[in-house]
Coordinates of C-alpha atoms in Angstrom, one line a residue:
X1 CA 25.8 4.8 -30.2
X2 CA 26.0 2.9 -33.3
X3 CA 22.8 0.5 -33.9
X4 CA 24.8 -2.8 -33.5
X5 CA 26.1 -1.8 -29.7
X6 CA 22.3 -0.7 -28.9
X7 CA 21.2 -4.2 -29.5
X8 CA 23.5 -5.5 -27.6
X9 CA 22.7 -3.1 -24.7
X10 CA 19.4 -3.3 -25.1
X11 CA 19.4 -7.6 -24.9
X12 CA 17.9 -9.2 -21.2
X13 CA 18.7 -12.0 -19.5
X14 CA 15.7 -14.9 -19.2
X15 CA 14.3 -14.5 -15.7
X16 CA 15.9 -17.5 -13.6
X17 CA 13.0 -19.6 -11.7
X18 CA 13.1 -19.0 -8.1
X19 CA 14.1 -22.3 -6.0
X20 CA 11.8 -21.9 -4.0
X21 CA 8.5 -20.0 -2.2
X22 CA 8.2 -17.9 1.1
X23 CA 5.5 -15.9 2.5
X24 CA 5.6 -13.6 5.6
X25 CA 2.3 -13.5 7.5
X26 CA 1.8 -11.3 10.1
X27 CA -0.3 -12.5 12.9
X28 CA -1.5 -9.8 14.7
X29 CA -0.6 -7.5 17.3
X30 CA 0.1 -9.4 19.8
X31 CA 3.9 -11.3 20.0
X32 CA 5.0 -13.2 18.1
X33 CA 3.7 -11.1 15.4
X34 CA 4.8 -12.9 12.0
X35 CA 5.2 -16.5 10.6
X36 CA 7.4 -17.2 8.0
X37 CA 5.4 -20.4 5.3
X38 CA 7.0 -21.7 2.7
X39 CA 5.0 -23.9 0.2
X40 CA 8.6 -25.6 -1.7
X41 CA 12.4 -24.6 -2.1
X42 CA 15.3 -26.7 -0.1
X43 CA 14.6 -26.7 3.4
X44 CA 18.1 -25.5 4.7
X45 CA 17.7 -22.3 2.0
X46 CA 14.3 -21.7 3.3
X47 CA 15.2 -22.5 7.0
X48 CA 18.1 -20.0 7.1
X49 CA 16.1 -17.6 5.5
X50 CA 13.4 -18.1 8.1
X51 CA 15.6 -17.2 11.0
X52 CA 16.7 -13.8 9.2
X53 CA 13.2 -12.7 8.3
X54 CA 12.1 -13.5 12.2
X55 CA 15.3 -11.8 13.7
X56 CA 14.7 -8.3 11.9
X57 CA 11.1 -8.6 12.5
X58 CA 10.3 -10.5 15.6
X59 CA 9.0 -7.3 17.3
X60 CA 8.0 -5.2 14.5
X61 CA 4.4 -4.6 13.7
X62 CA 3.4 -3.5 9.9
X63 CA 2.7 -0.3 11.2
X64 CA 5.9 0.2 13.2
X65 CA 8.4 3.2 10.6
X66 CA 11.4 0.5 11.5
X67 CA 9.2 -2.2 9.5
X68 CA 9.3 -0.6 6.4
X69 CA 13.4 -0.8 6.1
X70 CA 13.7 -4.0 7.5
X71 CA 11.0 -5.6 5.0
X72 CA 13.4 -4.2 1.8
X73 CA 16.1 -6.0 4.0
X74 CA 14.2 -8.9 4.0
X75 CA 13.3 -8.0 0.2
X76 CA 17.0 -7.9 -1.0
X77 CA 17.7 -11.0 1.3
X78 CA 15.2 -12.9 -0.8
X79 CA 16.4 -11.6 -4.0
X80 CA 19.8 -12.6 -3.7
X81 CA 18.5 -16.4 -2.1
X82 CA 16.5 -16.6 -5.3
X83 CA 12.8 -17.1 -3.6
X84 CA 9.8 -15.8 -4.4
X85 CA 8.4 -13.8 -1.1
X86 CA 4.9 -12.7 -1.1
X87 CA 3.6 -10.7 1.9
X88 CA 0.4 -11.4 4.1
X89 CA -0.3 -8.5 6.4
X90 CA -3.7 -8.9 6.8
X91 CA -4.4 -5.7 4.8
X92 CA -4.6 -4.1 2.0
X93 CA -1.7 -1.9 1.0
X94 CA -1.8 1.5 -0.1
X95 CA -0.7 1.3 -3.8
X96 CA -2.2 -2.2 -4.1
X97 CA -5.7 -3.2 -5.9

């Protein structure tokens, strides 16, 4: 590859802003057992996005093997809604300081 076409390649897009801010918090273990904050973004985004997030994982504790594909559902849904999602589960995560 010539050195011109690995600049171009090689060039990145500036990160867009998200529009908006949503974290899951998972309440415990008994039903419901999340709640879906969001500290800013448009209300209707954020609402719609709400109703996803509770739907795959209204009875799905942390430790449950069907949460772990339905949270990089609810990963990929935030991705393409452009929000930043943090996750409260109360815990540490293995992999996490």
């Amino acid at each position: 590859m010539s050195p011109e076409l690995e600049d171009e390649v090689t060039e990145t897009a500036e990160p867009i802003e998200p529009i908006g801010h949503v974290r899951v918090v998972y309440l415990g273990p008994i039903a419901p057992h999340w709640e879906v904050v969001s500290d800013f973004g448009p209300s209707d985004v954020v609402d719609q996005f709400r109703e996803r997030v509770l739907a795959r994982l209204v009875l799905l504790p942390p430790h449950d093997p069907q949460f772990r594909r339905n949270r990089e559902r609810v990963v990929r849904d935030a991705e393409r809604e452009n929000l930043a999602l943090e996750w409260d589960l109360g815990f540490l995560e293995e992999g996490s300081e």
